[in-house]
mmCIF file of C-alpha atoms in Angstrom:
data_model
loop_
_atom_site.group_PDB
_atom_site.id
_atom_site.type_symbol
_atom_site.label_atom_id
_atom_site.label_comp_id
_atom_site.label_asym_id
_atom_site.label_seq_id
_atom_site.Cartn_x
_atom_site.Cartn_y
_atom_site.Cartn_z
ATOM 1 C CA MET A 1 -23.912 48.525 20.940
ATOM 2 C CA ALA A 2 -24.792 45.250 22.473
ATOM 3 C CA LEU A 3 -26.368 42.605 20.328
ATOM 4 C CA GLU A 4 -28.489 39.997 21.933
ATOM 5 C CA LEU A 5 -27.385 36.563 20.774
ATOM 6 C CA PRO A 6 -29.334 33.459 21.513
ATOM 7 C CA GLU A 7 -27.526 30.664 23.267
ATOM 8 C CA ASN A 8 -25.359 28.302 21.135
ATOM 9 C CA VAL A 9 -24.764 30.921 18.465
ATOM 10 C CA VAL A 10 -21.206 31.841 17.548
ATOM 11 C CA VAL A 11 -20.297 34.866 15.484
ATOM 12 C CA SER A 12 -17.278 34.489 13.221
ATOM 13 C CA ARG A 13 -15.927 35.607 9.886
ATOM 14 C CA LEU A 14 -16.715 33.678 6.736
ATOM 15 C CA ASP A 15 -12.979 33.294 6.126
ATOM 16 C CA GLU A 16 -12.604 31.545 9.464
ATOM 17 C CA LEU A 17 -15.373 29.142 8.618
ATOM 18 C CA ALA A 18 -13.933 28.388 5.180
ATOM 19 C CA ASN A 19 -10.476 27.852 6.647
ATOM 20 C CA TRP A 20 -11.872 25.550 9.296
ATOM 21 C CA CYS A 21 -13.581 23.466 6.615
ATOM 22 C CA ARG A 22 -10.574 23.440 4.326
ATOM 23 C CA LYS A 23 -7.965 22.558 6.908
ATOM 24 C CA ASN A 24 -9.944 19.624 8.250
ATOM 25 C CA SER A 25 -10.649 18.029 4.895
ATOM 26 C CA LEU A 26 -7.347 18.078 3.056
ATOM 27 C CA TRP A 27 -7.343 15.581 0.215
ATOM 28 C CA PRO A 28 -3.750 14.606 -0.513
ATOM 29 C CA MET A 29 -2.392 13.861 -3.948
ATOM 30 C CA PRO A 30 0.371 11.297 -3.339
ATOM 31 C CA PHE A 31 3.216 12.105 -5.709
ATOM 32 C CA ALA A 32 5.267 9.241 -4.298
ATOM 33 C CA THR A 33 8.378 8.358 -6.251
ATOM 34 C CA ALA A 34 10.658 6.690 -3.703
ATOM 35 C CA CYS A 35 11.029 5.379 -0.162
ATOM 36 C CA CYS A 36 9.285 8.468 1.256
ATOM 37 C CA GLY A 37 6.218 7.094 -0.491
ATOM 38 C CA ILE A 38 6.335 4.032 1.776
ATOM 39 C CA GLU A 39 6.324 6.276 4.838
ATOM 40 C CA LEU A 40 3.498 8.232 3.256
ATOM 41 C CA MET A 41 1.503 5.015 2.935
ATOM 42 C CA ALA A 42 2.329 4.138 6.547
ATOM 43 C CA THR A 43 1.040 7.562 7.569
ATOM 44 C CA GLY A 44 -2.244 6.861 5.881
ATOM 45 C CA ALA A 45 -2.499 3.320 7.224
ATOM 46 C CA ALA A 46 -4.061 2.095 10.450
ATOM 47 C CA LYS A 47 -1.264 2.663 12.940
ATOM 48 C CA HIS A 48 -0.622 6.340 12.297
ATOM 49 C CA ASP A 49 -4.036 6.977 10.805
ATOM 50 C CA LEU A 50 -4.023 10.254 8.963
ATOM 51 C CA ALA A 51 -7.822 10.194 9.186
ATOM 52 C CA ARG A 52 -7.474 11.671 12.669
ATOM 53 C CA PHE A 53 -6.454 14.901 10.943
ATOM 54 C CA GLY A 54 -9.014 14.752 8.188
ATOM 55 C CA ALA A 55 -6.472 14.051 5.462
ATOM 56 C CA GLU A 56 -6.944 10.367 4.761
ATOM 57 C CA VAL A 57 -8.666 10.633 1.388
ATOM 58 C CA PHE A 58 -5.750 9.980 -0.941
ATOM 59 C CA ARG A 59 -6.886 10.548 -4.492
ATOM 60 C CA PHE A 60 -4.899 9.683 -7.576
ATOM 61 C CA SER A 61 -6.599 12.279 -9.692
ATOM 62 C CA PRO A 62 -5.225 15.787 -9.273
ATOM 63 C CA ARG A 63 -8.683 17.164 -10.058
ATOM 64 C CA GLN A 64 -9.937 15.883 -6.722
ATOM 65 C CA CYS A 65 -7.026 16.914 -4.520
ATOM 66 C CA ASP A 66 -5.946 20.051 -2.752
ATOM 67 C CA LEU A 67 -2.720 18.937 -1.074
ATOM 68 C CA MET A 68 0.175 17.646 -3.106
ATOM 69 C CA ILE A 69 2.660 15.575 -1.129
ATOM 70 C CA VAL A 70 5.824 15.154 -3.150
ATOM 71 C CA ALA A 71 7.475 12.148 -1.532
ATOM 72 C CA GLY A 72 10.792 11.196 -3.044
ATOM 73 C CA ARG A 73 13.298 12.377 -5.582
ATOM 74 C CA VAL A 74 12.066 13.908 -8.804
ATOM 75 C CA ALA A 75 14.019 13.065 -11.916
ATOM 76 C CA MET A 76 14.480 15.694 -14.584
ATOM 77 C CA LYS A 77 12.239 13.808 -16.960
ATOM 78 C CA MET A 78 9.559 13.634 -14.267
ATOM 79 C CA LEU A 79 9.496 17.368 -13.588
ATOM 80 C CA PRO A 80 7.189 18.377 -16.489
ATOM 81 C CA VAL A 81 4.766 15.722 -15.206
ATOM 82 C CA LEU A 82 4.949 17.133 -11.677
ATOM 83 C CA GLN A 83 4.296 20.630 -12.986
ATOM 84 C CA ARG A 84 1.378 19.486 -15.089
ATOM 85 C CA ILE A 85 -0.207 17.682 -12.128
ATOM 86 C CA TRP A 86 0.280 20.783 -9.999
ATOM 87 C CA LEU A 87 -1.457 22.895 -12.643
ATOM 88 C CA GLN A 88 -4.311 20.403 -12.857
ATOM 89 C CA MET A 89 -5.140 20.707 -9.164
ATOM 90 C CA HIS A 90 -7.898 23.102 -8.202
ATOM 91 C CA GLU A 91 -7.457 26.140 -6.018
ATOM 92 C CA PRO A 92 -7.054 26.394 -3.124
ATOM 93 C CA LYS A 93 -4.136 23.978 -3.084
ATOM 94 C CA TRP A 94 -1.032 23.414 -1.028
ATOM 95 C CA CYS A 95 2.184 21.484 -1.415
ATOM 96 C CA ILE A 96 4.283 19.522 1.045
ATOM 97 C CA SER A 97 7.824 18.654 0.032
ATOM 98 C CA MET A 98 8.476 15.435 1.919
ATOM 99 C CA GLY A 99 11.997 14.273 2.625
ATOM 100 C CA ALA A 100 15.497 15.405 1.776
ATOM 101 C CA CYS A 101 15.292 14.469 -1.915
ATOM 102 C CA ALA A 102 12.150 16.399 -2.748
ATOM 103 C CA SER A 103 13.381 19.401 -0.768
ATOM 104 C CA THR A 104 17.026 19.557 -1.874
ATOM 105 C CA GLY A 105 17.835 16.650 -4.143
ATOM 106 C CA GLY A 106 19.304 14.806 -1.162
ATOM 107 C CA VAL A 107 22.282 12.619 -1.927
ATOM 108 C CA PHE A 108 21.367 12.496 -5.606
ATOM 109 C CA ASP A 109 23.342 15.458 -6.865
ATOM 110 C CA THR A 110 23.551 14.130 -10.413
ATOM 111 C CA TYR A 111 22.733 15.387 -13.868
ATOM 112 C CA ALA A 112 19.301 13.747 -13.846
ATOM 113 C CA VAL A 113 17.801 14.726 -10.478
ATOM 114 C CA VAL A 114 16.028 18.001 -9.671
ATOM 115 C CA GLN A 115 17.730 19.749 -6.760
ATOM 116 C CA GLY A 116 14.640 20.678 -4.787
ATOM 117 C CA ILE A 117 11.157 20.937 -6.229
ATOM 118 C CA ASP A 118 10.743 24.465 -4.845
ATOM 119 C CA ARG A 119 12.913 25.654 -7.722
ATOM 120 C CA PHE A 120 10.015 24.854 -10.019
ATOM 121 C CA ILE A 121 6.741 24.742 -8.073
ATOM 122 C CA PRO A 122 5.567 26.575 -4.936
ATOM 123 C CA VAL A 123 5.997 24.657 -1.663
ATOM 124 C CA ASP A 124 4.244 25.362 1.652
ATOM 125 C CA MET A 125 5.880 22.884 4.022
ATOM 126 C CA TYR A 126 9.186 21.047 4.019
ATOM 127 C CA VAL A 127 9.634 17.815 5.943
ATOM 128 C CA PRO A 128 13.247 16.923 6.749
ATOM 129 C CA GLY A 129 14.326 13.303 6.989
ATOM 130 C CA CYS A 130 15.512 10.447 4.840
ATOM 131 C CA PRO A 131 12.802 9.250 4.849
ATOM 132 C CA PRO A 132 10.839 11.193 7.483
ATOM 133 C CA ARG A 133 8.904 9.257 10.091
ATOM 134 C CA PRO A 134 5.111 9.334 9.782
ATOM 135 C CA GLU A 135 5.026 11.530 12.891
ATOM 136 C CA GLN A 136 7.054 14.161 11.061
ATOM 137 C CA LEU A 137 4.690 14.132 8.118
ATOM 138 C CA ILE A 138 1.732 14.408 10.485
ATOM 139 C CA GLN A 139 3.460 17.364 12.153
ATOM 140 C CA ALA A 140 3.845 18.999 8.745
ATOM 141 C CA ILE A 141 0.158 18.485 8.034
ATOM 142 C CA ILE A 142 -0.768 19.960 11.431
ATOM 143 C CA ASP A 143 1.499 22.939 10.724
ATOM 144 C CA LEU A 144 -0.107 23.323 7.318
ATOM 145 C CA GLN A 145 -3.539 23.271 8.973
ATOM 146 C CA ASP A 146 -2.375 26.063 11.287
ATOM 147 C CA LYS A 147 -1.145 27.993 8.282
ATOM 148 C CA ILE A 148 -4.445 27.560 6.458
ATOM 149 C CA GLN A 149 -6.415 28.648 9.529
ATOM 150 C CA ARG A 150 -4.119 31.609 10.102
ATOM 151 C CA GLU A 151 -3.844 33.141 6.680
ATOM 152 C CA GLY A 152 -6.488 31.565 4.484
ATOM 153 C CA THR A 153 -9.181 33.662 2.847
ATOM 154 C CA ILE A 154 -12.313 32.565 1.088
ATOM 155 C CA THR A 155 -11.276 34.392 -2.070
ATOM 156 C CA GLY A 156 -7.750 32.972 -2.008
ATOM 157 C CA ARG A 157 -6.048 36.354 -1.579
ATOM 158 C CA GLU A 158 -3.181 34.669 0.258
ATOM 159 C CA PHE A 159 -2.108 33.014 -3.003
ATOM 160 C CA GLU A 160 -1.765 36.314 -4.856
ATOM 161 C CA THR A 161 1.850 36.574 -3.838
ATOM 162 C CA ARG A 162 2.917 38.699 -6.758
ATOM 163 C CA GLU A 163 0.160 41.217 -6.143
ATOM 164 C CA ARG A 164 0.986 41.398 -2.454
ATOM 165 C CA GLN A 165 4.619 41.911 -3.312
ATOM 166 C CA LEU A 166 3.708 44.747 -5.689
ATOM 167 C CA ARG A 167 1.502 46.390 -3.052
ATOM 168 C CA LYS A 168 4.290 46.156 -0.506
ATOM 169 C CA ARG A 169 6.779 47.590 -2.965
ATOM 170 C CA ALA A 170 4.404 50.432 -3.877
ATOM 171 C CA LEU A 171 4.044 51.268 -0.188
ATOM 172 C CA VAL A 172 7.800 51.347 0.291
ATOM 173 C CA GLU A 173 8.135 53.599 -2.743
ATOM 174 C CA ALA A 174 5.393 55.895 -1.498
ATOM 175 C CA VAL A 175 7.043 56.221 1.870
ATOM 176 C CA GLY A 176 10.419 56.507 0.225
ATOM 177 C CA PRO A 177 13.882 56.235 1.696
ATOM 178 C CA LEU A 178 12.734 58.116 4.791
ATOM 179 C CA SER A 179 10.824 55.116 5.990
ATOM 180 C CA LEU A 180 13.247 54.340 8.791
ATOM 181 C CA ASP A 181 13.577 57.911 9.988
ATOM 182 C CA ALA A 182 10.589 58.407 12.301
ATOM 183 C CA ALA A 183 11.006 62.171 12.550
ATOM 184 C CA ARG A 184 10.769 62.677 8.778
ATOM 185 C CA ASN A 185 8.426 59.852 7.864
ATOM 186 C CA PRO A 186 4.999 61.306 6.991
ATOM 187 C CA VAL A 187 3.190 58.050 7.714
ATOM 188 C CA ILE A 188 4.695 57.738 11.173
ATOM 189 C CA GLN A 189 4.147 61.451 11.797
ATOM 190 C CA ARG A 190 0.505 61.107 10.907
ATOM 191 C CA GLU A 191 0.235 58.119 13.190
ATOM 192 C CA LEU A 192 1.791 60.154 15.979
ATOM 193 C CA ARG A 193 -0.526 63.083 15.392
ATOM 194 C CA PHE A 194 -3.685 61.048 15.115
ATOM 195 C CA PRO A 195 -3.020 57.933 17.148
ATOM 196 C CA ARG A 196 -5.443 55.108 16.566
ATOM 197 C CA SER A 197 -7.541 54.747 19.636
ATOM 198 C CA MET B 1 26.265 -20.937 -17.411
ATOM 199 C CA THR B 2 27.018 -24.030 -19.399
ATOM 200 C CA THR B 3 28.429 -23.470 -22.812
ATOM 201 C CA ASP B 4 28.904 -25.908 -25.579
ATOM 202 C CA GLN B 5 32.683 -25.428 -25.866
ATOM 203 C CA SER B 6 33.329 -27.642 -28.874
ATOM 204 C CA SER B 7 30.695 -26.103 -31.118
ATOM 205 C CA THR B 8 31.848 -22.602 -30.102
ATOM 206 C CA ALA B 9 35.429 -23.513 -31.062
ATOM 207 C CA ASP B 10 34.205 -24.801 -34.433
ATOM 208 C CA LEU B 11 32.272 -21.633 -34.994
ATOM 209 C CA LEU B 12 35.263 -19.459 -34.146
ATOM 210 C CA GLU B 13 37.397 -21.354 -36.666
ATOM 211 C CA THR B 14 34.838 -20.742 -39.387
ATOM 212 C CA LEU B 15 34.551 -17.128 -38.354
ATOM 213 C CA VAL B 16 38.298 -16.471 -38.442
ATOM 214 C CA ALA B 17 38.565 -18.252 -41.773
ATOM 215 C CA ARG B 18 35.821 -16.069 -43.172
ATOM 216 C CA PHE B 19 37.056 -12.790 -41.630
ATOM 217 C CA PRO B 20 40.841 -12.964 -41.299
ATOM 218 C CA GLY B 21 42.421 -10.811 -38.638
ATOM 219 C CA LEU B 22 39.757 -11.210 -35.968
ATOM 220 C CA GLU B 23 41.005 -11.331 -32.406
ATOM 221 C CA THR B 24 39.412 -13.966 -30.252
ATOM 222 C CA SER B 25 39.937 -14.744 -26.604
ATOM 223 C CA ALA B 26 38.325 -16.814 -23.901
ATOM 224 C CA TYR B 27 38.096 -16.213 -20.200
ATOM 225 C CA ARG B 28 36.402 -18.622 -17.782
ATOM 226 C CA GLY B 29 34.336 -20.209 -20.481
ATOM 227 C CA GLN B 30 33.243 -16.931 -22.028
ATOM 228 C CA THR B 31 34.323 -16.329 -25.583
ATOM 229 C CA ARG B 32 35.023 -12.899 -26.916
ATOM 230 C CA VAL B 33 35.570 -11.651 -30.452
ATOM 231 C CA VAL B 34 36.993 -8.224 -31.227
ATOM 232 C CA VAL B 35 35.895 -6.856 -34.572
ATOM 233 C CA GLY B 36 37.038 -3.820 -36.492
ATOM 234 C CA GLU B 37 34.307 -1.259 -37.012
ATOM 235 C CA PRO B 38 34.010 -1.555 -40.842
ATOM 236 C CA ALA B 39 33.336 -5.314 -40.707
ATOM 237 C CA SER B 40 31.141 -5.347 -37.617
ATOM 238 C CA PHE B 41 27.843 -5.592 -39.465
ATOM 239 C CA GLU B 42 29.030 -8.466 -41.647
ATOM 240 C CA VAL B 43 30.411 -10.375 -38.659
ATOM 241 C CA LEU B 44 27.237 -9.876 -36.640
ATOM 242 C CA SER B 45 25.034 -10.891 -39.566
ATOM 243 C CA PHE B 46 27.198 -13.968 -40.069
ATOM 244 C CA LEU B 47 26.829 -14.890 -36.400
ATOM 245 C CA ALA B 48 23.060 -14.383 -36.553
ATOM 246 C CA ALA B 49 22.917 -16.733 -39.514
ATOM 247 C CA ALA B 50 25.164 -19.184 -37.634
ATOM 248 C CA GLY B 51 22.566 -19.647 -34.920
ATOM 249 C CA PHE B 52 22.888 -16.706 -32.523
ATOM 250 C CA ASP B 53 19.234 -15.767 -32.756
ATOM 251 C CA LEU B 54 19.081 -13.702 -29.573
ATOM 252 C CA LEU B 55 20.734 -10.328 -29.049
ATOM 253 C CA VAL B 56 20.836 -10.105 -25.252
ATOM 254 C CA ASP B 57 22.326 -6.651 -24.888
ATOM 255 C CA VAL B 58 24.113 -3.853 -26.664
ATOM 256 C CA THR B 59 26.093 -1.636 -24.358
ATOM 257 C CA CYS B 60 29.219 0.446 -24.379
ATOM 258 C CA VAL B 61 32.295 1.276 -22.322
ATOM 259 C CA ASP B 62 34.043 4.632 -22.488
ATOM 260 C CA TYR B 63 37.785 4.020 -22.192
ATOM 261 C CA LEU B 64 38.749 7.675 -21.835
ATOM 262 C CA GLU B 65 41.887 7.861 -19.649
ATOM 263 C CA TYR B 66 41.735 4.121 -19.105
ATOM 264 C CA ARG B 67 45.103 2.549 -18.419
ATOM 265 C CA GLY B 68 46.555 1.090 -21.599
ATOM 266 C CA ALA B 69 43.525 1.830 -23.751
ATOM 267 C CA THR B 70 44.103 2.985 -27.307
ATOM 268 C CA ARG B 71 40.525 3.262 -28.568
ATOM 269 C CA ARG B 72 37.852 5.352 -26.882
ATOM 270 C CA TYR B 73 34.506 3.524 -27.078
ATOM 271 C CA GLY B 74 34.128 -0.214 -26.819
ATOM 272 C CA LEU B 75 30.707 -1.437 -27.926
ATOM 273 C CA VAL B 76 29.665 -4.762 -26.454
ATOM 274 C CA TYR B 77 27.204 -7.062 -28.202
ATOM 275 C CA LEU B 78 26.088 -10.011 -26.096
ATOM 276 C CA LEU B 79 24.776 -12.787 -28.288
ATOM 277 C CA ALA B 80 23.059 -16.021 -27.332
ATOM 278 C CA SER B 81 21.687 -18.989 -29.126
ATOM 279 C CA THR B 82 18.350 -20.286 -27.920
ATOM 280 C CA ALA B 83 18.681 -23.635 -29.700
ATOM 281 C CA THR B 84 22.096 -24.605 -28.344
ATOM 282 C CA PRO B 85 23.550 -23.301 -25.071
ATOM 283 C CA ARG B 86 26.068 -20.970 -26.642
ATOM 284 C CA ARG B 87 26.952 -17.433 -25.828
ATOM 285 C CA LEU B 88 29.338 -15.017 -27.484
ATOM 286 C CA THR B 89 30.550 -11.501 -26.751
ATOM 287 C CA VAL B 90 31.393 -9.295 -29.715
ATOM 288 C CA ARG B 91 33.348 -6.099 -29.107
ATOM 289 C CA VAL B 92 33.534 -3.264 -31.597
ATOM 290 C CA PHE B 93 35.788 -0.271 -30.980
ATOM 291 C CA VAL B 94 34.959 3.171 -32.340
ATOM 292 C CA ASP B 95 36.601 6.552 -31.834
ATOM 293 C CA ASP B 96 35.950 10.273 -31.613
ATOM 294 C CA PRO B 97 34.948 12.427 -33.403
ATOM 295 C CA GLU B 98 31.603 11.169 -34.721
ATOM 296 C CA PRO B 99 31.679 7.625 -33.382
ATOM 297 C CA ALA B 100 29.377 5.599 -35.598
ATOM 298 C CA VAL B 101 28.654 1.993 -36.365
ATOM 299 C CA ARG B 102 26.171 0.258 -38.608
ATOM 300 C CA SER B 103 22.873 -0.599 -36.963
ATOM 301 C CA VAL B 104 21.841 -4.243 -36.528
ATOM 302 C CA VAL B 105 18.108 -3.580 -36.116
ATOM 303 C CA GLY B 106 17.549 -5.390 -39.412
ATOM 304 C CA VAL B 107 19.261 -8.476 -37.959
ATOM 305 C CA TRP B 108 17.802 -8.530 -34.440
ATOM 306 C CA ARG B 109 14.678 -6.509 -33.646
ATOM 307 C CA SER B 110 15.765 -6.272 -30.016
ATOM 308 C CA ALA B 111 18.597 -3.983 -31.082
ATOM 309 C CA ASP B 112 16.125 -1.129 -31.554
ATOM 310 C CA TRP B 113 15.871 0.208 -28.012
ATOM 311 C CA LEU B 114 19.308 -1.094 -26.999
ATOM 312 C CA GLU B 115 20.947 1.010 -29.700
ATOM 313 C CA ARG B 116 18.785 3.982 -28.795
ATOM 314 C CA GLU B 117 20.010 3.713 -25.211
ATOM 315 C CA VAL B 118 23.654 3.599 -26.310
ATOM 316 C CA TRP B 119 23.027 6.620 -28.545
ATOM 317 C CA ASP B 120 21.396 8.467 -25.651
ATOM 318 C CA MET B 121 24.059 7.713 -23.086
ATOM 319 C CA PHE B 122 27.256 7.608 -25.199
ATOM 320 C CA GLY B 123 26.401 9.467 -28.406
ATOM 321 C CA ILE B 124 27.364 6.638 -30.725
ATOM 322 C CA ARG B 125 25.430 6.997 -33.942
ATOM 323 C CA PHE B 126 23.944 3.809 -35.356
ATOM 324 C CA VAL B 127 23.842 4.282 -39.100
ATOM 325 C CA GLY B 128 20.667 2.862 -40.597
ATOM 326 C CA HIS B 129 18.667 2.816 -37.362
ATOM 327 C CA PRO B 130 14.987 3.457 -38.220
ATOM 328 C CA ASP B 131 14.236 5.742 -35.263
ATOM 329 C CA LEU B 132 17.355 6.931 -33.451
ATOM 330 C CA ARG B 133 15.792 9.091 -30.724
ATOM 331 C CA ARG B 134 16.819 9.426 -27.100
ATOM 332 C CA LEU B 135 15.488 6.621 -24.940
ATOM 333 C CA MET B 136 15.995 7.834 -21.373
ATOM 334 C CA MET B 137 16.903 11.491 -21.203
ATOM 335 C CA PRO B 138 14.343 14.145 -22.203
ATOM 336 C CA GLU B 139 14.286 15.374 -25.787
ATOM 337 C CA GLN B 140 15.720 18.763 -24.788
ATOM 338 C CA PHE B 141 18.863 17.153 -23.412
ATOM 339 C CA THR B 142 21.877 17.847 -25.600
ATOM 340 C CA ALA B 143 24.707 15.884 -24.007
ATOM 341 C CA HIS B 144 25.479 12.187 -23.613
ATOM 342 C CA PRO B 145 25.799 11.775 -19.859
ATOM 343 C CA LEU B 146 27.583 8.409 -19.531
ATOM 344 C CA ARG B 147 30.646 9.671 -21.361
ATOM 345 C CA LYS B 148 33.555 9.939 -18.960
ATOM 346 C CA ASP B 149 34.162 13.607 -19.811
ATOM 347 C CA TYR B 150 30.611 14.550 -18.786
ATOM 348 C CA PRO B 151 30.585 16.142 -15.311
ATOM 349 C CA LEU B 152 28.742 14.171 -12.615
ATOM 350 C CA GLN B 153 26.539 17.091 -11.643
ATOM 351 C CA GLY B 154 25.604 17.936 -15.189
ATOM 352 C CA ARG B 155 25.975 21.022 -17.332
ATOM 353 C CA GLY B 156 22.920 22.846 -16.072
ATOM 354 C CA GLU B 157 20.335 20.959 -18.108
ATOM 355 C CA ARG B 158 18.315 20.243 -14.965
ATOM 356 C CA HIS B 159 17.672 23.939 -14.359
ATOM 357 C CA ASN B 160 16.201 24.747 -17.753
ATOM 358 C CA PHE B 161 12.553 24.175 -16.851
ATOM 359 C CA PRO B 162 9.939 26.920 -16.484
ATOM 360 C CA VAL B 163 9.282 27.963 -12.877
ATOM 361 C CA LEU B 164 5.663 27.812 -11.743
ATOM 362 C CA THR B 165 4.502 30.374 -9.192
ATOM 363 C CA ARG B 166 1.232 30.665 -7.315
ATOM 364 C CA GLU B 167 -0.099 32.976 -10.029
ATOM 365 C CA ASP B 168 0.301 30.309 -12.695
ATOM 366 C CA GLY B 169 -2.597 28.406 -11.190
#
C-alpha cells in the first residue's frame, strides 16, 4: 500500500520525536562537590560551550532538571542529600557520574567517602579522569544523547528495569533449561516451522 | 607570636602555688601546663579568671602505641588572652575505658562545638556539656574515627544507606 505524502513531510514514531526533543534539551543539575565541578563549569563556559549540545541550562533546583551530573567525591554525610535531590528530579531523568571520585571513590578510600555513587543511585554514564577534561564530559553527554535517542520511550518504559528483568526471567522460565538446545526448544522449533517472512 | 614572658612566669608561679604538683614546661616561648584530670576544671576556671578570656581550640591526641607514652588520650586546650599578648597550652590526660573530663562550656562558650568535635572524633565524654551530639559524622555513626585503633577504611558504616533504583522515582 503506497501512501501519497506531500513534500517536506516526514513520518516517524512519537517516541523518536520525544527522544529527539529530550536529548537536545538536557537541563543539568550540577552536583559539584570538588575539582570536577571546576571542569564542569569550564564545560558550560564560553570556550567549550555546552550550549552547542543543548545542555547549557544549569539549574540549581532539582525540580527543573533532568540530568544530574555528580562531579566530585561524595562524603557519607552528603549521600542522603544526593539521594533526596535525585528523588526530587522529575522523570525522565539521567545521571552522569563525573570523575574517578564519583565513580569509585578515587583516592579517598576512607571511612567517610562513598565508594562510587552507583552503589546508591542509578548512573547512566561514567566519565573517567581526575578531573576529566571538558571534552570528556561533552563526549559523555553526546553518548547519553545517543542512549536517549536509541532506547527512550515516551512512556518511560526504559526506566522500568525491574519489570523488564521480571519479564526476561519469566521468559527464561517458560522456555526452561532447554533454551540452549535448538532441537528441543519449542520456541526455536516454532520459529523454524513458521519462519518470519 | 610575641608573648609577655614575665607575666606568664608570674602566672605560672601563682598557678603552681595554688595547685601543687602541676607540671609546667616551655619550648620556644610556648608555655605548657599538664594537669591531672580531676583538677582540670578548677585549673581552667582559674586561668579564665586570671585573664585567659579566649579558648582558641580544644583538640586531642591519641597516644595509642606511641613511643614512651603512658596515658592514652591527651586533650589540648589552647588558651589566649585578648588583653595582654599571652598564650598558654593546657594538657589533660585521660584513659580508657570511658575517657571523660568535665566540660568547660560554662567557662568559655566557644568550648561548645570544640568539645562536640572531640567527642565525635575521639569519644571523650565531656561531663556537663549541654548538648553533646556528634558534630561532623552522621547521627547513625557509632564509632569515633580519629582513634588510632579505628581502621582507615572504616567498619562498613559507609555502606549502610538505602539503595535507590530506577523504580524508586
